[in-house]
Amino acid sequence: MTAPLPNPGKKYDLDFARWVYDNVNGGDKMALCMQCGVCSGSCPIGTNMDHGPRKLFMMIRAGMQEAVMTSNTPANCTSCYRCVVRCPRSVPVTYILQDLLAKQAELGYRAKDSNENIAFAKSFWWSARAFGRTDERLVTAKYYWSFGPAEFWKRSMENLKIALGFIKKGRMHIGMPHSVKDKKGLKAILDKAREIESRG
Amino acid sequence: MPVDGKEAGPASQTILVVGGGIAGISAALEAAETGHDVVLLEKGPSLGGRVSKLNRYFPKLCHPTCGLEINYQRIRKNPRLKVLTMCEPTNVAGSRGAFTVTVKRHPRFVNEKCTSCGDCAAATETMVPNPFNYGLDKVKAAYLPNEHAMPMRYVIAPEAIAEGEGDKLKAACKYGAVEPEQQEETFDLNVGAIIWATGWQPYDPNNLDVYSYSHSPDIITNVEMERLAAHDGPTQGKIVRPSNGEPAKKVALIQCAGSRDNNHLAYCSRICCLGSLKHAAYVREQYADAEVDIYYIDIRAHDKLESFYQKVKADPQVRFVKSKPGHIRVGEDGRPFIHGERTIDREVYDEPYDLIVLATGMQPSAVAGYTPQVGLVKDDYGFVVPKELEDNEGIFSCGVAAGPLDVSLSVQSATAAALKAVQAVRQSA
């Protein structure tokens, strides 16, 4: 246990914390956090995060804007809600992380190591927009392709056996991708949503 | 006699104290020693409450017989104090100076002729979970509540009577003390003021499902740890793993198991931090090579006992881990593993232990217990809010019935409640 000693001379910039409290969904509740660590300790992929929710909240309080906005912690959240269920102070950890992720993108920050997440999100939305469905073959293929032909080939070969297994068990269909009936209508809905969002 | 308090009538100067734990005993004695008649009701077969079930208690780490024996002597010497065991109130009516309290008396099946010779225990074959040891072991269905019981008298569990052993036990007693024909009875008491000292119950660890209490016998609560360490407990004071009886040499103590948690008890139970520091001391006294890890949010060594915290902290074999664990799982070797994040260095751990003690908090008994008709006001957590004198209600509370207090604060609040009750009955005279 090596806790760094408090430095009374250090000045903290509270502007960023106040901005988070006021602008991030659930941010006002973040003030209740007592740093017990049950969120990071319960997180199934907490070891993949650079900071984990508890530390990220402390960094927000400490005014570490740059580090928070480039953290991969929000992008890695899988929204399993374990932290929300277990938080003794009822802090909506998942909502805060989700909205922080949106704010990172909105304000032009790019979380480090987030290329994979962005590539996957783009592939997913491409399929959702084109068919109103996620076709796992096309999403996966597009996702792999975004890392270049060599990587596409390598990753596809690695997963070939799994894909064949899926097909054998009837878990992955072969043929044209499934689609919603009114693709035009779906696109109109999504365009309208984007327009409403851009109004702010 | 009018019970609504509106009609004129002789006002009662008797004070009723409900609950025979350390707070109730103190309040009853303080009031009786000022010359008032006091009735002390205890639901169980013996006085002493939670304190009697501790191994040692603060501030001086005495054995509970120490403090309780002095109080028992004061009770024996005081003709104004009437102790009724196996009794609980079921209804309260009336107002200050003229309460009518309906009391239910559970059958003890043993009368005052008992000399606690133990012949009935020898005669019975029925075994029941031992309530004194929180059911960690079993006891003969005719038993002495504990070795320093007050009154020093046996009690027969209803299970033995249901098994048809009544006549056999009656025949075994050469003093005519066994009365299998006893029935539950109700009677009324007329009193002038009431002090609620109904105490607490340990928060149910089964509600903390992520801590897997029901999945391993090696995950116990802090009150069970007291019994494990006590010489009259299920293991004669040896701190061992309940699963296999081997010495518990790697022990984890988890703080705030339920307390300070919006999903469970939203308040700090106040006693658990020092309780766990004491448990660390118990383990280290027994095993020179033992390691104890205390998982905490922050240590709240309440009252004047910061020095005890410093003493335990100086022990290199006691580690303080600043972390509220995420969950406990039972490993393949049967040992429980604690999983969580150390908040100081952000390391995620998954540690096996011989024994895990959950420092569950205190929940007021009044939550699930009594629902009298008048006068009783509870706060959001179930603690009894005392009606102050200016309300002229004549109803008070002390000890953990009033809030999460340790022993010395309970005794202080009991003395305060006794004084207020005395003033209440005097004013109505």
PDB file of C-alpha atoms in Angstrom, chain B residues 77-252:
ATOM      1  CA  LYS B  77     -30.406  -5.923  44.983  1.00  0.00           C
ATOM      2  CA  ASN B  78     -33.179  -3.678  43.689  1.00  0.00           C
ATOM      3  CA  PRO B  79     -36.707  -4.599  44.863  1.00  0.00           C
ATOM      4  CA  ARG B  80     -38.256  -1.931  42.608  1.00  0.00           C
ATOM      5  CA  LEU B  81     -37.106  -3.590  39.391  1.00  0.00           C
ATOM      6  CA  LYS B  82     -39.188  -6.463  38.072  1.00  0.00           C
ATOM      7  CA  VAL B  83     -37.637  -8.502  35.239  1.00  0.00           C
ATOM      8  CA  LEU B  84     -39.962 -10.475  32.970  1.00  0.00           C
ATOM      9  CA  THR B  85     -38.208 -12.786  30.503  1.00  0.00           C
ATOM     10  CA  MET B  86     -39.844 -14.573  27.533  1.00  0.00           C
ATOM     11  CA  CYS B  87     -42.143 -11.536  27.288  1.00  0.00           C
ATOM     12  CA  GLU B  88     -42.782  -9.095  24.459  1.00  0.00           C
ATOM     13  CA  PRO B  89     -45.299  -6.292  24.024  1.00  0.00           C
ATOM     14  CA  THR B  90     -47.945  -6.787  21.368  1.00  0.00           C
ATOM     15  CA  ASN B  91     -49.972  -3.614  21.809  1.00  0.00           C
ATOM     16  CA  VAL B  92     -49.684  -0.187  23.388  1.00  0.00           C
ATOM     17  CA  ALA B  93     -52.701   2.013  24.126  1.00  0.00           C
ATOM     18  CA  GLY B  94     -53.274   5.135  26.189  1.00  0.00           C
ATOM     19  CA  SER B  95     -50.948   8.040  26.829  1.00  0.00           C
ATOM     20  CA  ARG B  96     -48.417   9.369  29.291  1.00  0.00           C
ATOM     21  CA  GLY B  97     -49.254   8.346  32.860  1.00  0.00           C
ATOM     22  CA  ALA B  98     -51.834   5.825  31.667  1.00  0.00           C
ATOM     23  CA  PHE B  99     -50.448   3.400  29.123  1.00  0.00           C
ATOM     24  CA  THR B 100     -51.919  -0.059  28.874  1.00  0.00           C
ATOM     25  CA  VAL B 101     -49.356  -2.415  27.383  1.00  0.00           C
ATOM     26  CA  THR B 102     -50.480  -5.856  26.278  1.00  0.00           C
ATOM     27  CA  VAL B 103     -47.711  -8.359  26.880  1.00  0.00           C
ATOM     28  CA  LYS B 104     -47.354 -11.818  25.398  1.00  0.00           C
ATOM     29  CA  ARG B 105     -45.448 -14.340  27.499  1.00  0.00           C
ATOM     30  CA  HIS B 106     -43.961 -17.273  25.627  1.00  0.00           C
ATOM     31  CA  PRO B 107     -43.837 -20.546  27.558  1.00  0.00           C
ATOM     32  CA  ARG B 108     -40.463 -21.350  29.115  1.00  0.00           C
ATOM     33  CA  PHE B 109     -41.661 -24.754  30.380  1.00  0.00           C
ATOM     34  CA  VAL B 110     -39.412 -24.223  33.426  1.00  0.00           C
ATOM     35  CA  ASN B 111     -40.492 -22.408  36.589  1.00  0.00           C
ATOM     36  CA  GLU B 112     -38.547 -20.519  39.247  1.00  0.00           C
ATOM     37  CA  LYS B 113     -37.761 -23.721  41.199  1.00  0.00           C
ATOM     38  CA  CYS B 114     -35.018 -24.519  38.664  1.00  0.00           C
ATOM     39  CA  THR B 115     -31.567 -24.908  40.234  1.00  0.00           C
ATOM     40  CA  SER B 116     -29.887 -25.282  36.807  1.00  0.00           C
ATOM     41  CA  CYS B 117     -28.646 -28.765  37.755  1.00  0.00           C
ATOM     42  CA  GLY B 118     -28.931 -29.934  34.134  1.00  0.00           C
ATOM     43  CA  ASP B 119     -30.898 -33.165  34.709  1.00  0.00           C
ATOM     44  CA  CYS B 120     -33.476 -32.119  32.096  1.00  0.00           C
ATOM     45  CA  ALA B 121     -30.723 -31.554  29.544  1.00  0.00           C
ATOM     46  CA  ALA B 122     -29.367 -35.049  30.271  1.00  0.00           C
ATOM     47  CA  ALA B 123     -32.831 -36.521  29.770  1.00  0.00           C
ATOM     48  CA  THR B 124     -33.679 -34.878  26.434  1.00  0.00           C
ATOM     49  CA  GLU B 125     -32.617 -36.300  23.097  1.00  0.00           C
ATOM     50  CA  THR B 126     -33.911 -33.487  20.934  1.00  0.00           C
ATOM     51  CA  MET B 127     -31.303 -31.109  19.546  1.00  0.00           C
ATOM     52  CA  VAL B 128     -32.012 -27.570  18.336  1.00  0.00           C
ATOM     53  CA  PRO B 129     -29.816 -24.936  16.641  1.00  0.00           C
ATOM     54  CA  ASN B 130     -28.129 -22.946  19.411  1.00  0.00           C
ATOM     55  CA  PRO B 131     -29.559 -19.424  19.308  1.00  0.00           C
ATOM     56  CA  PHE B 132     -26.718 -18.120  21.494  1.00  0.00           C
ATOM     57  CA  ASN B 133     -24.191 -19.173  18.824  1.00  0.00           C
ATOM     58  CA  TYR B 134     -26.323 -17.888  15.923  1.00  0.00           C
ATOM     59  CA  GLY B 135     -27.080 -21.486  15.002  1.00  0.00           C
ATOM     60  CA  LEU B 136     -23.407 -22.353  14.348  1.00  0.00           C
ATOM     61  CA  ASP B 137     -23.827 -25.464  16.512  1.00  0.00           C
ATOM     62  CA  LYS B 138     -26.636 -27.438  18.119  1.00  0.00           C
ATOM     63  CA  VAL B 139     -27.680 -27.628  21.723  1.00  0.00           C
ATOM     64  CA  LYS B 140     -29.920 -29.959  23.763  1.00  0.00           C
ATOM     65  CA  ALA B 141     -33.536 -28.745  23.589  1.00  0.00           C
ATOM     66  CA  ALA B 142     -33.454 -28.254  27.397  1.00  0.00           C
ATOM     67  CA  TYR B 143     -30.631 -25.788  27.874  1.00  0.00           C
ATOM     68  CA  LEU B 144     -29.163 -22.966  29.876  1.00  0.00           C
ATOM     69  CA  PRO B 145     -29.315 -19.887  27.610  1.00  0.00           C
ATOM     70  CA  ASN B 146     -25.633 -19.204  28.298  1.00  0.00           C
ATOM     71  CA  GLU B 147     -23.115 -19.757  31.067  1.00  0.00           C
ATOM     72  CA  HIS B 148     -23.788 -16.380  32.674  1.00  0.00           C
ATOM     73  CA  ALA B 149     -27.531 -16.318  32.099  1.00  0.00           C
ATOM     74  CA  MET B 150     -29.793 -14.017  34.086  1.00  0.00           C
ATOM     75  CA  PRO B 151     -32.026 -15.476  35.436  1.00  0.00           C
ATOM     76  CA  MET B 152     -29.816 -18.567  35.904  1.00  0.00           C
ATOM     77  CA  ARG B 153     -32.565 -20.916  34.793  1.00  0.00           C
ATOM     78  CA  TYR B 154     -32.998 -23.524  32.080  1.00  0.00           C
ATOM     79  CA  VAL B 155     -35.365 -23.135  29.165  1.00  0.00           C
ATOM     80  CA  ILE B 156     -36.993 -25.885  27.141  1.00  0.00           C
ATOM     81  CA  ALA B 157     -37.391 -25.340  23.422  1.00  0.00           C
ATOM     82  CA  PRO B 158     -40.933 -25.898  22.085  1.00  0.00           C
ATOM     83  CA  GLU B 159     -39.394 -28.543  19.787  1.00  0.00           C
ATOM     84  CA  ALA B 160     -38.830 -30.881  22.774  1.00  0.00           C
ATOM     85  CA  ILE B 161     -42.443 -30.534  23.871  1.00  0.00           C
ATOM     86  CA  ALA B 162     -43.578 -31.126  20.270  1.00  0.00           C
ATOM     87  CA  GLU B 163     -41.455 -34.313  20.247  1.00  0.00           C
ATOM     88  CA  GLY B 164     -43.504 -35.527  23.223  1.00  0.00           C
ATOM     89  CA  GLU B 165     -40.629 -35.341  25.702  1.00  0.00           C
ATOM     90  CA  GLY B 166     -42.585 -33.182  28.192  1.00  0.00           C
ATOM     91  CA  ASP B 167     -43.486 -35.917  30.670  1.00  0.00           C
ATOM     92  CA  LYS B 168     -40.028 -37.460  30.498  1.00  0.00           C
ATOM     93  CA  LEU B 169     -38.378 -34.123  31.322  1.00  0.00           C
ATOM     94  CA  LYS B 170     -40.877 -33.491  34.111  1.00  0.00           C
ATOM     95  CA  ALA B 171     -39.995 -36.844  35.628  1.00  0.00           C
ATOM     96  CA  ALA B 172     -36.271 -36.134  35.289  1.00  0.00           C
ATOM     97  CA  CYS B 173     -36.473 -32.921  37.362  1.00  0.00           C
ATOM     98  CA  LYS B 174     -36.259 -33.632  41.074  1.00  0.00           C
ATOM     99  CA  TYR B 175     -37.259 -30.082  42.015  1.00  0.00           C
ATOM    100  CA  GLY B 176     -40.596 -29.967  40.165  1.00  0.00           C
ATOM    101  CA  ALA B 177     -39.352 -27.155  37.978  1.00  0.00           C
ATOM    102  CA  VAL B 178     -40.427 -28.520  34.586  1.00  0.00           C
ATOM    103  CA  GLU B 179     -43.954 -27.538  33.508  1.00  0.00           C
ATOM    104  CA  PRO B 180     -44.717 -28.961  30.035  1.00  0.00           C
ATOM    105  CA  GLU B 181     -48.313 -27.773  30.336  1.00  0.00           C
ATOM    106  CA  GLN B 182     -47.334 -24.081  30.163  1.00  0.00           C
ATOM    107  CA  GLN B 183     -49.138 -22.160  27.439  1.00  0.00           C
ATOM    108  CA  GLU B 184     -48.577 -18.838  25.767  1.00  0.00           C
ATOM    109  CA  GLU B 185     -50.418 -16.168  27.752  1.00  0.00           C
ATOM    110  CA  THR B 186     -51.213 -12.468  27.481  1.00  0.00           C
ATOM    111  CA  PHE B 187     -51.644  -9.912  30.233  1.00  0.00           C
ATOM    112  CA  ASP B 188     -51.855  -6.144  30.539  1.00  0.00           C
ATOM    113  CA  LEU B 189     -49.454  -3.784  32.283  1.00  0.00           C
ATOM    114  CA  ASN B 190     -50.414  -0.270  33.349  1.00  0.00           C
ATOM    115  CA  VAL B 191     -47.429   2.027  33.118  1.00  0.00           C
ATOM    116  CA  GLY B 192     -46.703   5.741  33.028  1.00  0.00           C
ATOM    117  CA  ALA B 193     -43.821   5.847  30.545  1.00  0.00           C
ATOM    118  CA  ILE B 194     -42.177   3.496  28.068  1.00  0.00           C
ATOM    119  CA  ILE B 195     -38.537   3.192  27.047  1.00  0.00           C
ATOM    120  CA  TRP B 196     -37.889   1.240  23.861  1.00  0.00           C
ATOM    121  CA  ALA B 197     -34.548  -0.553  24.050  1.00  0.00           C
ATOM    122  CA  THR B 198     -35.320  -3.202  21.470  1.00  0.00           C
ATOM    123  CA  GLY B 199     -31.817  -3.203  20.038  1.00  0.00           C
ATOM    124  CA  TRP B 200     -30.727  -4.607  16.729  1.00  0.00           C
ATOM    125  CA  GLN B 201     -30.296  -7.607  14.539  1.00  0.00           C
ATOM    126  CA  PRO B 202     -27.358  -8.324  12.228  1.00  0.00           C
ATOM    127  CA  TYR B 203     -28.130  -7.338   8.658  1.00  0.00           C
ATOM    128  CA  ASP B 204     -29.044 -10.491   6.726  1.00  0.00           C
ATOM    129  CA  PRO B 205     -25.887 -11.438   4.732  1.00  0.00           C
ATOM    130  CA  ASN B 206     -28.023 -13.373   2.248  1.00  0.00           C
ATOM    131  CA  ASN B 207     -29.175 -10.019   0.903  1.00  0.00           C
ATOM    132  CA  LEU B 208     -25.576  -9.368  -0.203  1.00  0.00           C
ATOM    133  CA  ASP B 209     -25.765 -12.004  -2.903  1.00  0.00           C
ATOM    134  CA  VAL B 210     -22.452 -11.029  -4.560  1.00  0.00           C
ATOM    135  CA  TYR B 211     -20.649 -11.954  -1.314  1.00  0.00           C
ATOM    136  CA  SER B 212     -21.851 -15.588  -1.598  1.00  0.00           C
ATOM    137  CA  TYR B 213     -22.577 -16.022   2.123  1.00  0.00           C
ATOM    138  CA  SER B 214     -24.764 -19.057   1.546  1.00  0.00           C
ATOM    139  CA  HIS B 215     -22.253 -20.671  -0.869  1.00  0.00           C
ATOM    140  CA  SER B 216     -19.478 -21.465   1.618  1.00  0.00           C
ATOM    141  CA  PRO B 217     -19.338 -22.164   5.367  1.00  0.00           C
ATOM    142  CA  ASP B 218     -16.020 -20.282   5.365  1.00  0.00           C
ATOM    143  CA  ILE B 219     -17.810 -16.996   4.707  1.00  0.00           C
ATOM    144  CA  ILE B 220     -19.195 -15.829   8.051  1.00  0.00           C
ATOM    145  CA  THR B 221     -20.484 -12.615   9.596  1.00  0.00           C
ATOM    146  CA  ASN B 222     -18.856 -10.483  12.279  1.00  0.00           C
ATOM    147  CA  VAL B 223     -21.282 -11.628  14.990  1.00  0.00           C
ATOM    148  CA  GLU B 224     -20.475 -15.243  14.126  1.00  0.00           C
ATOM    149  CA  MET B 225     -16.755 -14.402  14.356  1.00  0.00           C
ATOM    150  CA  GLU B 226     -17.352 -13.243  17.952  1.00  0.00           C
ATOM    151  CA  ARG B 227     -18.843 -16.636  18.785  1.00  0.00           C
ATOM    152  CA  LEU B 228     -16.007 -18.452  16.994  1.00  0.00           C
ATOM    153  CA  ALA B 229     -13.489 -16.586  19.156  1.00  0.00           C
ATOM    154  CA  ALA B 230     -15.420 -16.996  22.422  1.00  0.00           C
ATOM    155  CA  HIS B 231     -14.417 -19.726  24.891  1.00  0.00           C
ATOM    156  CA  ASP B 232     -18.088 -20.744  25.249  1.00  0.00           C
ATOM    157  CA  GLY B 233     -18.664 -20.697  21.485  1.00  0.00           C
ATOM    158  CA  PRO B 234     -19.033 -23.591  19.037  1.00  0.00           C
ATOM    159  CA  THR B 235     -15.247 -24.140  18.768  1.00  0.00           C
ATOM    160  CA  GLN B 236     -14.291 -23.337  22.386  1.00  0.00           C
ATOM    161  CA  GLY B 237     -12.602 -20.188  21.178  1.00  0.00           C
ATOM    162  CA  LYS B 238     -10.477 -21.648  18.365  1.00  0.00           C
ATOM    163  CA  ILE B 239     -10.667 -19.610  15.175  1.00  0.00           C
ATOM    164  CA  VAL B 240     -10.936 -22.371  12.591  1.00  0.00           C
ATOM    165  CA  ARG B 241     -12.444 -22.823   9.162  1.00  0.00           C
ATOM    166  CA  PRO B 242     -16.050 -23.953   9.708  1.00  0.00           C
ATOM    167  CA  SER B 243     -15.814 -26.155   6.589  1.00  0.00           C
ATOM    168  CA  ASN B 244     -13.038 -28.474   7.806  1.00  0.00           C
ATOM    169  CA  GLY B 245     -11.939 -27.356  11.287  1.00  0.00           C
ATOM    170  CA  GLU B 246      -8.427 -26.378  10.140  1.00  0.00           C
ATOM    171  CA  PRO B 247      -6.812 -23.245  11.585  1.00  0.00           C
ATOM    172  CA  ALA B 248      -7.870 -20.085   9.744  1.00  0.00           C
ATOM    173  CA  LYS B 249      -4.503 -18.486   9.016  1.00  0.00           C
ATOM    174  CA  LYS B 250      -5.393 -16.314   6.066  1.00  0.00           C
ATOM    175  CA  VAL B 251      -8.370 -14.245   7.024  1.00  0.00           C
ATOM    176  CA  ALA B 252     -10.157 -11.408   5.198  1.00  0.00           C
TER     177      ALA B 252
END
